[in-house]
């Protein structure tokens, strides 16, 4: 190649093409071409395998990273609490009852700490009145025998709770059952101990036209075969 820089080319073998190493590929160049071709084929095969793995859900690159993140997000979404009861629901039931003018003085008098600052109060959350927030059911009981002396339903109205139901004829207990309010009132005959009532009345209420309306009523009688010494039945207010 250095001859190309001469100003006047002269005759000689360098000006007459002929066979030689510079015109005929040698073993080194053939080997290099073959290796390049094999490398290209290997790359194409790897790409084909990668595409196949991604398409069939095998052990391709999508098994880690975005695909895993999607599955975790799906689990989190599936475990999201429904609009009924959630972990965020919490009210101070004792204060709610004590500040409620609709609660009788007798119930407020009995609402005292049983042990330390623990009160005999049960609280339930659920959809009863068709509002956008959960309603609150509060049952106030006696400390010694856990006899229900008052049951109340509070409805969230713009951030404040309104008493929309009360039952204060002991023994009474209210629960939420599939969107209905179920109130159980135990029935005591004369001489029945607290632990052994003669029966119970179960009344189901449904929220209709802005108030609870009785839908069903069931009376259950208990057997008198089992008895024993116990506290007498609570007196009615």
Short mmCIF file of C-alpha atoms in Angstrom, two decimals:
data_model
loop_
_atom_site.label_atom_id
_atom_site.label_comp_id
_atom_site.label_asym_id
_atom_site.label_seq_id
_atom_site.Cartn_x
_atom_site.Cartn_y
_atom_site.Cartn_z
CA UNK A 1 0.00 0.00 0.00
CA UNK A 2 2.93 2.36 0.44
CA UNK A 3 3.37 2.42 -3.43
CA UNK A 4 0.20 4.48 -3.74
CA UNK A 5 2.06 7.51 -2.47
CA UNK A 6 4.52 7.47 -5.51
CA UNK A 7 3.88 10.28 -7.96
CA UNK A 8 4.71 8.26 -11.11
CA UNK A 9 3.82 4.63 -11.11
CA UNK A 10 6.30 2.46 -12.93
CA UNK A 11 6.06 -0.95 -14.45
CA UNK A 12 6.57 -3.88 -12.17
CA UNK A 13 4.85 -6.69 -10.48
CA UNK A 14 3.16 -4.32 -8.12
CA UNK A 15 1.05 -2.88 -11.00
CA UNK A 16 -0.06 -6.18 -12.43
CA UNK A 17 -2.57 -7.95 -10.21
CA UNK A 18 -1.87 -11.52 -9.68
CA UNK A 19 -2.48 -14.25 -7.26
CA UNK A 20 -1.03 -13.72 -3.83
CA UNK A 21 -1.81 -13.49 -0.19
CA UNK A 22 -3.33 -10.01 -0.51
CA UNK A 23 -5.95 -11.16 -3.04
CA UNK A 24 -6.81 -14.65 -1.86
CA UNK A 25 -8.34 -15.07 1.69
CA UNK A 26 -6.09 -17.11 3.85
CA UNK A 27 -6.94 -19.53 6.61
CA UNK A 28 -6.96 -16.72 9.21
CA UNK A 29 -9.56 -14.65 7.40
CA UNK A 30 -11.72 -17.71 6.67
CA UNK A 31 -11.59 -18.67 10.33
CA UNK A 32 -12.54 -15.12 11.38
CA UNK A 33 -15.50 -15.06 9.00
CA UNK A 34 -16.69 -18.43 10.30
CA UNK A 35 -16.43 -17.30 13.91
CA UNK A 36 -18.36 -14.12 13.13
CA UNK A 37 -21.11 -16.15 11.48
CA UNK A 38 -21.30 -18.58 14.41
CA UNK A 39 -21.45 -15.66 16.86
CA UNK A 40 -24.30 -14.07 14.91
CA UNK A 41 -26.19 -17.38 14.87
CA UNK A 42 -25.70 -17.78 18.63
CA UNK A 43 -27.03 -14.27 19.27
CA UNK A 44 -30.09 -14.96 17.09
CA UNK A 45 -30.72 -18.24 18.91
CA UNK A 46 -30.46 -16.53 22.30
CA UNK A 47 -32.90 -13.83 21.21
CA UNK A 48 -35.35 -16.44 19.94
CA UNK A 49 -35.13 -18.34 23.26
CA UNK A 50 -35.69 -15.12 25.23
CA UNK A 51 -38.76 -14.19 23.19
CA UNK A 52 -40.13 -17.71 23.54
CA UNK A 53 -39.63 -17.63 27.33
CA UNK A 54 -41.46 -14.31 27.67
CA UNK A 55 -44.36 -15.43 25.47
CA UNK A 56 -44.95 -18.74 27.24
CA UNK A 57 -44.46 -17.54 30.80
CA UNK A 58 -41.35 -19.66 31.31
CA UNK A 59 -38.21 -18.69 33.10
CA UNK A 60 -37.61 -15.62 30.98
CA UNK A 61 -36.72 -12.15 32.15
CA UNK A 62 -40.34 -11.34 33.08
CA UNK A 63 -40.33 -13.91 35.88
CA UNK A 64 -38.43 -11.32 37.90
CA UNK A 65 -39.15 -7.62 38.17
CA UNK A 66 -42.36 -6.24 36.65
CA UNK A 67 -44.23 -9.54 36.60
CA UNK A 68 -43.47 -10.13 40.27
CA UNK A 69 -44.51 -6.58 41.15
CA UNK A 70 -47.83 -7.07 39.34
CA UNK A 71 -48.58 -10.22 41.36
CA UNK A 72 -47.81 -8.50 44.66
CA UNK A 73 -50.04 -5.58 43.73
CA UNK A 74 -52.83 -8.01 42.89
CA UNK A 75 -52.60 -9.64 46.31
CA UNK A 76 -52.64 -6.25 48.03
CA UNK A 77 -55.70 -5.19 46.08
CA UNK A 78 -57.50 -8.43 46.82
CA UNK A 79 -56.87 -8.03 50.55
CA UNK A 80 -58.13 -4.46 50.67
CA UNK A 81 -60.92 -4.24 53.24
CA UNK A 82 -64.48 -3.83 51.95
CA UNK A 83 -66.51 -0.71 52.73
CA UNK A 84 -68.03 -2.46 55.76
CA UNK A 85 -65.88 -2.88 58.85
CA UNK A 86 -62.24 -1.85 58.66
CA UNK A 87 -59.32 -1.52 61.02
CA UNK A 88 -59.76 2.26 60.96
CA UNK A 89 -63.17 2.05 62.65
CA UNK A 90 -62.91 3.12 66.27
CA UNK A 91 -65.06 5.18 68.60
CA UNK A 92 -64.92 5.90 72.30
CA UNK A 93 -68.06 3.97 73.12
CA UNK A 94 -68.09 4.92 76.80
CA UNK A 95 -67.93 8.63 76.03
CA UNK A 96 -70.50 8.19 73.26
CA UNK A 97 -72.99 6.66 75.70
CA UNK A 98 -72.25 9.02 78.59
CA UNK A 99 -72.69 12.09 76.39
CA UNK A 100 -75.90 10.79 74.82
CA UNK A 101 -79.02 12.51 76.25
CA UNK A 102 -81.17 9.61 74.99
CA UNK A 103 -79.43 7.12 77.30
CA UNK A 104 -81.21 6.68 80.62
CA UNK A 105 -79.67 7.78 83.90
CA UNK A 106 -79.89 4.19 85.17
CA UNK A 107 -77.66 2.90 82.38
CA UNK A 108 -75.17 5.72 82.82
CA UNK A 109 -75.07 4.96 86.55
CA UNK A 110 -74.17 1.33 85.85
CA UNK A 111 -71.56 2.24 83.25
CA UNK A 112 -68.51 2.05 85.50
CA UNK A 113 -65.04 0.50 85.14
CA UNK A 114 -65.05 -3.17 86.06
CA UNK A 115 -61.27 -3.59 86.34
CA UNK A 116 -58.89 -0.62 86.18
CA UNK A 117 -60.13 1.30 83.14
CA UNK A 118 -61.93 -1.65 81.51
CA UNK A 119 -65.67 -1.30 80.90
CA UNK A 120 -68.25 -4.00 80.17
CA UNK A 121 -69.09 -2.58 76.75
CA UNK A 122 -69.25 -4.42 73.44
CA UNK A 123 -68.91 -2.45 70.19
CA UNK A 124 -69.72 -3.60 66.63
CA UNK A 125 -69.29 -1.79 63.30
CA UNK A 126 -71.25 -2.41 60.12
CA UNK A 127 -73.63 -1.07 57.50
CA UNK A 128 -77.14 -0.86 58.91
CA UNK A 129 -78.67 2.44 57.83
CA UNK A 130 -77.49 2.71 54.22
CA UNK A 131 -75.07 5.55 54.90
CA UNK A 132 -71.58 6.05 53.52
CA UNK A 133 -69.91 5.20 56.85
CA UNK A 134 -70.25 2.28 59.20
CA UNK A 135 -72.86 2.40 61.92
CA UNK A 136 -71.89 1.65 65.51
CA UNK A 137 -73.73 -0.81 67.77
CA UNK A 138 -72.99 -0.46 71.49
CA UNK A 139 -74.04 -2.93 74.17
CA UNK A 140 -73.67 -1.89 77.81
CA UNK A 141 -73.50 -4.75 80.32
CA UNK A 142 -73.12 -5.29 84.05
CA UNK A 143 -69.67 -6.15 85.34
CA UNK A 144 -70.50 -9.19 87.43
CA UNK A 145 -72.88 -11.22 85.24
CA UNK A 146 -72.44 -9.47 81.86
CA UNK A 147 -76.18 -8.84 81.64
CA UNK A 148 -77.07 -6.47 78.84
CA UNK A 149 -78.74 -3.37 80.26
CA UNK A 150 -78.74 -1.18 77.16
CA UNK A 151 -78.26 -1.54 73.40
CA UNK A 152 -77.82 1.41 71.03
CA UNK A 153 -77.20 2.13 67.37
CA UNK A 154 -75.32 5.26 66.34
CA UNK A 155 -75.35 6.62 62.81
CA UNK A 156 -72.60 8.82 61.40
CA UNK A 157 -74.21 12.06 60.22
CA UNK A 158 -71.58 14.41 58.88
CA UNK A 159 -68.89 13.43 61.37
CA UNK A 160 -71.12 13.23 64.45
CA UNK A 161 -72.96 10.19 65.77
CA UNK A 162 -76.72 10.24 66.16
CA UNK A 163 -78.61 7.75 68.32
CA UNK A 164 -81.12 6.07 65.97
CA UNK A 165 -82.05 3.07 68.13
CA UNK A 166 -82.10 2.14 71.79
CA UNK A 167 -83.34 -0.79 73.86
CA UNK A 168 -82.98 -0.51 77.64
CA UNK A 169 -85.15 -3.32 78.97
CA UNK A 170 -82.65 -5.84 80.41
CA UNK A 171 -81.43 -8.32 79.61
CA UNK A 172 -80.91 -7.16 76.02
CA UNK A 173 -78.21 -7.53 73.40
CA UNK A 174 -78.01 -6.17 69.83
CA UNK A 175 -76.02 -7.52 66.89
CA UNK A 176 -75.51 -6.90 63.17
CA UNK A 177 -76.64 -9.77 60.97
CA UNK A 178 -76.23 -9.38 57.18
CA UNK A 179 -77.28 -5.76 57.18
CA UNK A 180 -80.11 -6.18 59.71
CA UNK A 181 -80.22 -5.30 63.38
CA UNK A 182 -80.99 -8.33 65.55
CA UNK A 183 -81.97 -7.69 69.16
CA UNK A 184 -82.14 -10.55 71.64
CA UNK A 185 -84.12 -10.16 74.85
CA UNK A 186 -83.90 -12.97 77.35
CA UNK A 187 -87.07 -13.90 79.15
CA UNK A 188 -87.04 -14.76 82.84
CA UNK A 189 -89.85 -16.36 84.78
CA UNK A 190 -90.12 -15.84 88.51
CA UNK A 191 -87.21 -17.50 90.27
CA UNK A 192 -85.06 -17.95 87.17
CA UNK A 193 -81.36 -17.37 87.84
CA UNK A 194 -79.43 -15.04 85.58
CA UNK A 195 -77.54 -17.97 84.08
CA UNK A 196 -80.74 -19.85 83.17
CA UNK A 197 -83.48 -17.75 81.56
CA UNK A 198 -86.69 -19.45 80.55
CA UNK A 199 -86.37 -18.32 76.95
CA UNK A 200 -85.61 -15.45 74.61
CA UNK A 201 -87.25 -13.16 72.09
CA UNK A 202 -85.23 -12.49 68.94
CA UNK A 203 -86.37 -9.45 66.99
CA UNK A 204 -85.00 -8.45 63.59
CA UNK A 205 -85.13 -4.79 62.55
CA UNK A 206 -84.47 -3.29 59.13
CA UNK A 207 -83.72 0.34 58.32
CA UNK A 208 -86.71 1.67 56.36
CA UNK A 209 -87.63 5.28 55.56
CA UNK A 210 -85.16 6.72 58.03
CA UNK A 211 -85.88 4.43 60.98
CA UNK A 212 -85.66 0.84 62.17
CA UNK A 213 -88.79 -1.19 61.49
CA UNK A 214 -89.45 -4.62 62.99
CA UNK A 215 -89.32 -7.33 60.33
CA UNK A 216 -89.31 -10.63 62.22
CA UNK A 217 -89.83 -11.87 65.75
CA UNK A 218 -88.96 -15.30 67.12
CA UNK A 219 -89.56 -16.72 70.59
CA UNK A 220 -87.39 -19.54 71.88
CA UNK A 221 -88.08 -21.50 75.08
CA UNK A 222 -85.25 -23.15 76.96
CA UNK A 223 -85.31 -26.44 78.80
CA UNK A 224 -85.77 -26.33 82.59
CA UNK A 225 -84.02 -29.63 83.09
CA UNK A 226 -80.73 -27.95 83.97
CA UNK A 227 -80.63 -25.63 86.95
CA UNK A 228 -78.59 -24.64 89.91
CA UNK A 229 -77.83 -21.94 92.36
CA UNK A 230 -77.18 -18.63 90.69
CA UNK A 231 -78.01 -14.96 90.95
CA UNK A 232 -81.66 -14.04 90.59
CA UNK A 233 -82.95 -12.54 87.37
CA UNK A 234 -82.29 -8.83 86.87
CA UNK A 235 -85.18 -6.54 87.65
CA UNK A 236 -86.72 -4.52 84.84
CA UNK A 237 -86.50 -0.76 84.94
#
